[in-house]
Amino acid sequence: QVQLVESGGGSVQAGGSLRLSCQVSRYLYSRPCLGWFRQAPGKEREEVATINNFGAPTYGNSVKGRFTISNDAAKNTLYLQMNSLEPEDTAMYYCAYGPESYRCRDFNYWGQGTQVTVSS
């Protein structure tokens, strides 16, 4: 079993920055897929950013150039640096953990989420 605990959410004005953290309790896989997803009220869950088994990041089109995903394996912590935040970024943000994969399509462990609210 893997537990994921997100932190770092909050309220910020448009143009501001936040850094989300996700503490991973243990690694079942040596090089797992790690990712950030978000869901706004009334909308489907959206993939924000992932890191595959080679450590290569992939970003959703709406966050490219503004968000950066990183993983500190020594600390078992996944990060999401969010810059130039927009009101459209308002959502609950979830981190996710899955088996080793190049494309990272399957995530079988999820955190409880942290709320990000961006005001105009």
PDB file of C-alpha atoms in Angstrom:
ATOM      1  CA  GLN A   1       0.000   0.000   0.000  1.00  0.00           C
ATOM      2  CA  VAL A   2       1.191   3.518  -0.820  1.00  0.00           C
ATOM      3  CA  GLN A   3      -0.101   6.631   0.891  1.00  0.00           C
ATOM      4  CA  LEU A   4       0.175  10.050  -0.701  1.00  0.00           C
ATOM      5  CA  VAL A   5      -0.248  13.279   1.233  1.00  0.00           C
ATOM      6  CA  GLU A   6      -0.446  16.588  -0.614  1.00  0.00           C
ATOM      7  CA  SER A   7       0.281  20.005   0.870  1.00  0.00           C
ATOM      8  CA  GLY A   8       0.965  23.549  -0.253  1.00  0.00           C
ATOM      9  CA  GLY A   9      -2.390  24.537  -1.659  1.00  0.00           C
ATOM     10  CA  GLY A  10      -4.028  27.831  -0.843  1.00  0.00           C
ATOM     11  CA  SER A  11      -5.433  31.055  -2.207  1.00  0.00           C
ATOM     12  CA  VAL A  12      -3.398  33.352  -4.414  1.00  0.00           C
ATOM     13  CA  GLN A  13      -4.009  36.208  -6.788  1.00  0.00           C
ATOM     14  CA  ALA A  14      -3.613  35.819 -10.515  1.00  0.00           C
ATOM     15  CA  GLY A  15       0.021  35.992 -11.522  1.00  0.00           C
ATOM     16  CA  GLY A  16       1.184  34.517  -8.243  1.00  0.00           C
ATOM     17  CA  SER A  17       2.962  31.268  -7.481  1.00  0.00           C
ATOM     18  CA  LEU A  18       2.467  28.204  -5.317  1.00  0.00           C
ATOM     19  CA  ARG A  19       4.478  25.037  -4.778  1.00  0.00           C
ATOM     20  CA  LEU A  20       2.625  21.840  -4.076  1.00  0.00           C
ATOM     21  CA  SER A  21       4.277  18.902  -2.335  1.00  0.00           C
ATOM     22  CA  CYS A  22       3.292  15.253  -2.202  1.00  0.00           C
ATOM     23  CA  GLN A  23       4.837  12.979   0.391  1.00  0.00           C
ATOM     24  CA  VAL A  24       4.988   9.356  -0.781  1.00  0.00           C
ATOM     25  CA  SER A  25       4.955   6.836   2.070  1.00  0.00           C
ATOM     26  CA  ARG A  26       6.867   4.095   0.278  1.00  0.00           C
ATOM     27  CA  TYR A  27       7.999   2.991  -3.148  1.00  0.00           C
ATOM     28  CA  LEU A  28       6.533  -0.241  -4.465  1.00  0.00           C
ATOM     29  CA  TYR A  29       8.266   0.257  -7.774  1.00  0.00           C
ATOM     30  CA  SER A  30      11.865   1.344  -8.225  1.00  0.00           C
ATOM     31  CA  ARG A  31      11.043   3.877 -10.960  1.00  0.00           C
ATOM     32  CA  PRO A  32       7.343   4.620 -10.743  1.00  0.00           C
ATOM     33  CA  CYS A  33       5.177   6.998 -12.675  1.00  0.00           C
ATOM     34  CA  LEU A  34       4.357  10.068 -10.620  1.00  0.00           C
ATOM     35  CA  GLY A  35       1.856  12.718 -11.526  1.00  0.00           C
ATOM     36  CA  TRP A  36      -0.288  15.687 -10.665  1.00  0.00           C
ATOM     37  CA  PHE A  37      -3.929  15.913 -11.693  1.00  0.00           C
ATOM     38  CA  ARG A  38      -6.621  18.475 -11.002  1.00  0.00           C
ATOM     39  CA  GLN A  39     -10.375  18.655 -10.998  1.00  0.00           C
ATOM     40  CA  ALA A  40     -12.507  21.760 -10.903  1.00  0.00           C
ATOM     41  CA  PRO A  41     -16.196  21.687  -9.904  1.00  0.00           C
ATOM     42  CA  GLY A  42     -18.343  20.439 -12.760  1.00  0.00           C
ATOM     43  CA  LYS A  43     -15.325  19.479 -14.875  1.00  0.00           C
ATOM     44  CA  GLU A  44     -13.550  16.231 -15.633  1.00  0.00           C
ATOM     45  CA  ARG A  45     -10.249  15.368 -14.036  1.00  0.00           C
ATOM     46  CA  GLU A  46      -7.346  16.810 -15.994  1.00  0.00           C
ATOM     47  CA  GLU A  47      -3.775  15.580 -16.192  1.00  0.00           C
ATOM     48  CA  VAL A  48      -1.465  18.429 -15.189  1.00  0.00           C
ATOM     49  CA  ALA A  49       1.990  16.869 -15.280  1.00  0.00           C
ATOM     50  CA  THR A  50       3.638  13.457 -15.020  1.00  0.00           C
ATOM     51  CA  ILE A  51       7.109  11.991 -14.664  1.00  0.00           C
ATOM     52  CA  ASN A  52       7.714   8.633 -16.305  1.00  0.00           C
ATOM     53  CA  ASN A  53      10.061   5.789 -15.373  1.00  0.00           C
ATOM     54  CA  PHE A  54      12.949   7.562 -17.119  1.00  0.00           C
ATOM     55  CA  GLY A  55      12.327  10.771 -15.193  1.00  0.00           C
ATOM     56  CA  ALA A  56      10.984  12.578 -18.253  1.00  0.00           C
ATOM     57  CA  PRO A  57       8.226  15.113 -17.563  1.00  0.00           C
ATOM     58  CA  THR A  58       5.083  15.624 -19.597  1.00  0.00           C
ATOM     59  CA  TYR A  59       2.777  18.619 -19.197  1.00  0.00           C
ATOM     60  CA  GLY A  60      -0.793  19.376 -20.071  1.00  0.00           C
ATOM     61  CA  ASN A  61      -1.157  22.017 -22.756  1.00  0.00           C
ATOM     62  CA  SER A  62      -2.809  24.477 -20.403  1.00  0.00           C
ATOM     63  CA  VAL A  63       0.148  24.551 -17.995  1.00  0.00           C
ATOM     64  CA  LYS A  64       3.158  24.252 -20.301  1.00  0.00           C
ATOM     65  CA  GLY A  65       5.721  26.929 -19.605  1.00  0.00           C
ATOM     66  CA  ARG A  66       4.118  27.836 -16.267  1.00  0.00           C
ATOM     67  CA  PHE A  67       4.266  24.671 -14.141  1.00  0.00           C
ATOM     68  CA  THR A  68       7.246  22.445 -13.336  1.00  0.00           C
ATOM     69  CA  ILE A  69       7.048  18.932 -11.920  1.00  0.00           C
ATOM     70  CA  SER A  70      10.005  17.510 -10.021  1.00  0.00           C
ATOM     71  CA  ASN A  71      10.763  14.535  -7.826  1.00  0.00           C
ATOM     72  CA  ASP A  72      13.159  14.308  -4.899  1.00  0.00           C
ATOM     73  CA  ALA A  73      13.535  10.551  -4.535  1.00  0.00           C
ATOM     74  CA  ALA A  74      15.760  10.918  -1.478  1.00  0.00           C
ATOM     75  CA  LYS A  75      12.909  12.664   0.319  1.00  0.00           C
ATOM     76  CA  ASN A  76      10.121  10.573  -1.275  1.00  0.00           C
ATOM     77  CA  THR A  77       8.536  13.870  -2.269  1.00  0.00           C
ATOM     78  CA  LEU A  78       6.962  15.008  -5.522  1.00  0.00           C
ATOM     79  CA  TYR A  79       6.633  18.722  -6.234  1.00  0.00           C
ATOM     80  CA  LEU A  80       4.646  20.948  -8.545  1.00  0.00           C
ATOM     81  CA  GLN A  81       5.927  24.505  -8.922  1.00  0.00           C
ATOM     82  CA  MET A  82       3.132  26.657 -10.288  1.00  0.00           C
ATOM     83  CA  ASN A  83       3.957  30.112 -11.630  1.00  0.00           C
ATOM     84  CA  SER A  84       1.879  32.739 -13.423  1.00  0.00           C
ATOM     85  CA  LEU A  85      -1.267  31.278 -11.944  1.00  0.00           C
ATOM     86  CA  GLU A  86      -4.569  32.048 -13.616  1.00  0.00           C
ATOM     87  CA  PRO A  87      -8.148  31.838 -12.295  1.00  0.00           C
ATOM     88  CA  GLU A  88      -8.627  28.858 -14.634  1.00  0.00           C
ATOM     89  CA  ASP A  89      -6.066  26.963 -12.519  1.00  0.00           C
ATOM     90  CA  THR A  90      -8.496  26.907  -9.596  1.00  0.00           C
ATOM     91  CA  ALA A  91      -9.143  23.262  -8.731  1.00  0.00           C
ATOM     92  CA  MET A  92      -8.446  20.456  -6.318  1.00  0.00           C
ATOM     93  CA  TYR A  93      -4.999  19.099  -7.080  1.00  0.00           C
ATOM     94  CA  TYR A  94      -4.170  15.431  -6.579  1.00  0.00           C
ATOM     95  CA  CYS A  95      -0.891  13.572  -6.746  1.00  0.00           C
ATOM     96  CA  ALA A  96      -0.800  10.050  -8.078  1.00  0.00           C
ATOM     97  CA  TYR A  97       1.540   7.057  -8.093  1.00  0.00           C
ATOM     98  CA  GLY A  98       1.652   4.207 -10.562  1.00  0.00           C
ATOM     99  CA  PRO A  99       3.749   1.351 -11.944  1.00  0.00           C
ATOM    100  CA  GLU A 100       6.830   1.843 -14.085  1.00  0.00           C
ATOM    101  CA  SER A 101       5.800   2.973 -17.531  1.00  0.00           C
ATOM    102  CA  TYR A 102       7.023   5.150 -20.380  1.00  0.00           C
ATOM    103  CA  ARG A 103       3.589   6.659 -21.068  1.00  0.00           C
ATOM    104  CA  CYS A 104       2.208   6.714 -17.506  1.00  0.00           C
ATOM    105  CA  ARG A 105      -1.398   5.894 -18.330  1.00  0.00           C
ATOM    106  CA  ASP A 106      -2.227   3.983 -15.156  1.00  0.00           C
ATOM    107  CA  PHE A 107      -2.089   5.345 -11.635  1.00  0.00           C
ATOM    108  CA  ASN A 108      -3.275   3.110  -8.840  1.00  0.00           C
ATOM    109  CA  TYR A 109      -2.646   5.269  -5.770  1.00  0.00           C
ATOM    110  CA  TRP A 110      -4.064   8.744  -5.179  1.00  0.00           C
ATOM    111  CA  GLY A 111      -3.804  11.408  -2.520  1.00  0.00           C
ATOM    112  CA  GLN A 112      -6.706  13.219  -0.884  1.00  0.00           C
ATOM    113  CA  GLY A 113      -6.026  16.446  -2.713  1.00  0.00           C
ATOM    114  CA  THR A 114      -5.103  20.024  -1.901  1.00  0.00           C
ATOM    115  CA  GLN A 115      -7.210  23.011  -2.967  1.00  0.00           C
ATOM    116  CA  VAL A 116      -5.762  25.776  -5.118  1.00  0.00           C
ATOM    117  CA  THR A 117      -7.826  28.930  -5.590  1.00  0.00           C
ATOM    118  CA  VAL A 118      -6.673  31.731  -7.874  1.00  0.00           C
ATOM    119  CA  SER A 119      -8.534  35.038  -7.765  1.00  0.00           C
ATOM    120  CA  SER A 120      -8.530  37.640 -10.510  1.00  0.00           C
TER     121      SER A 120
END
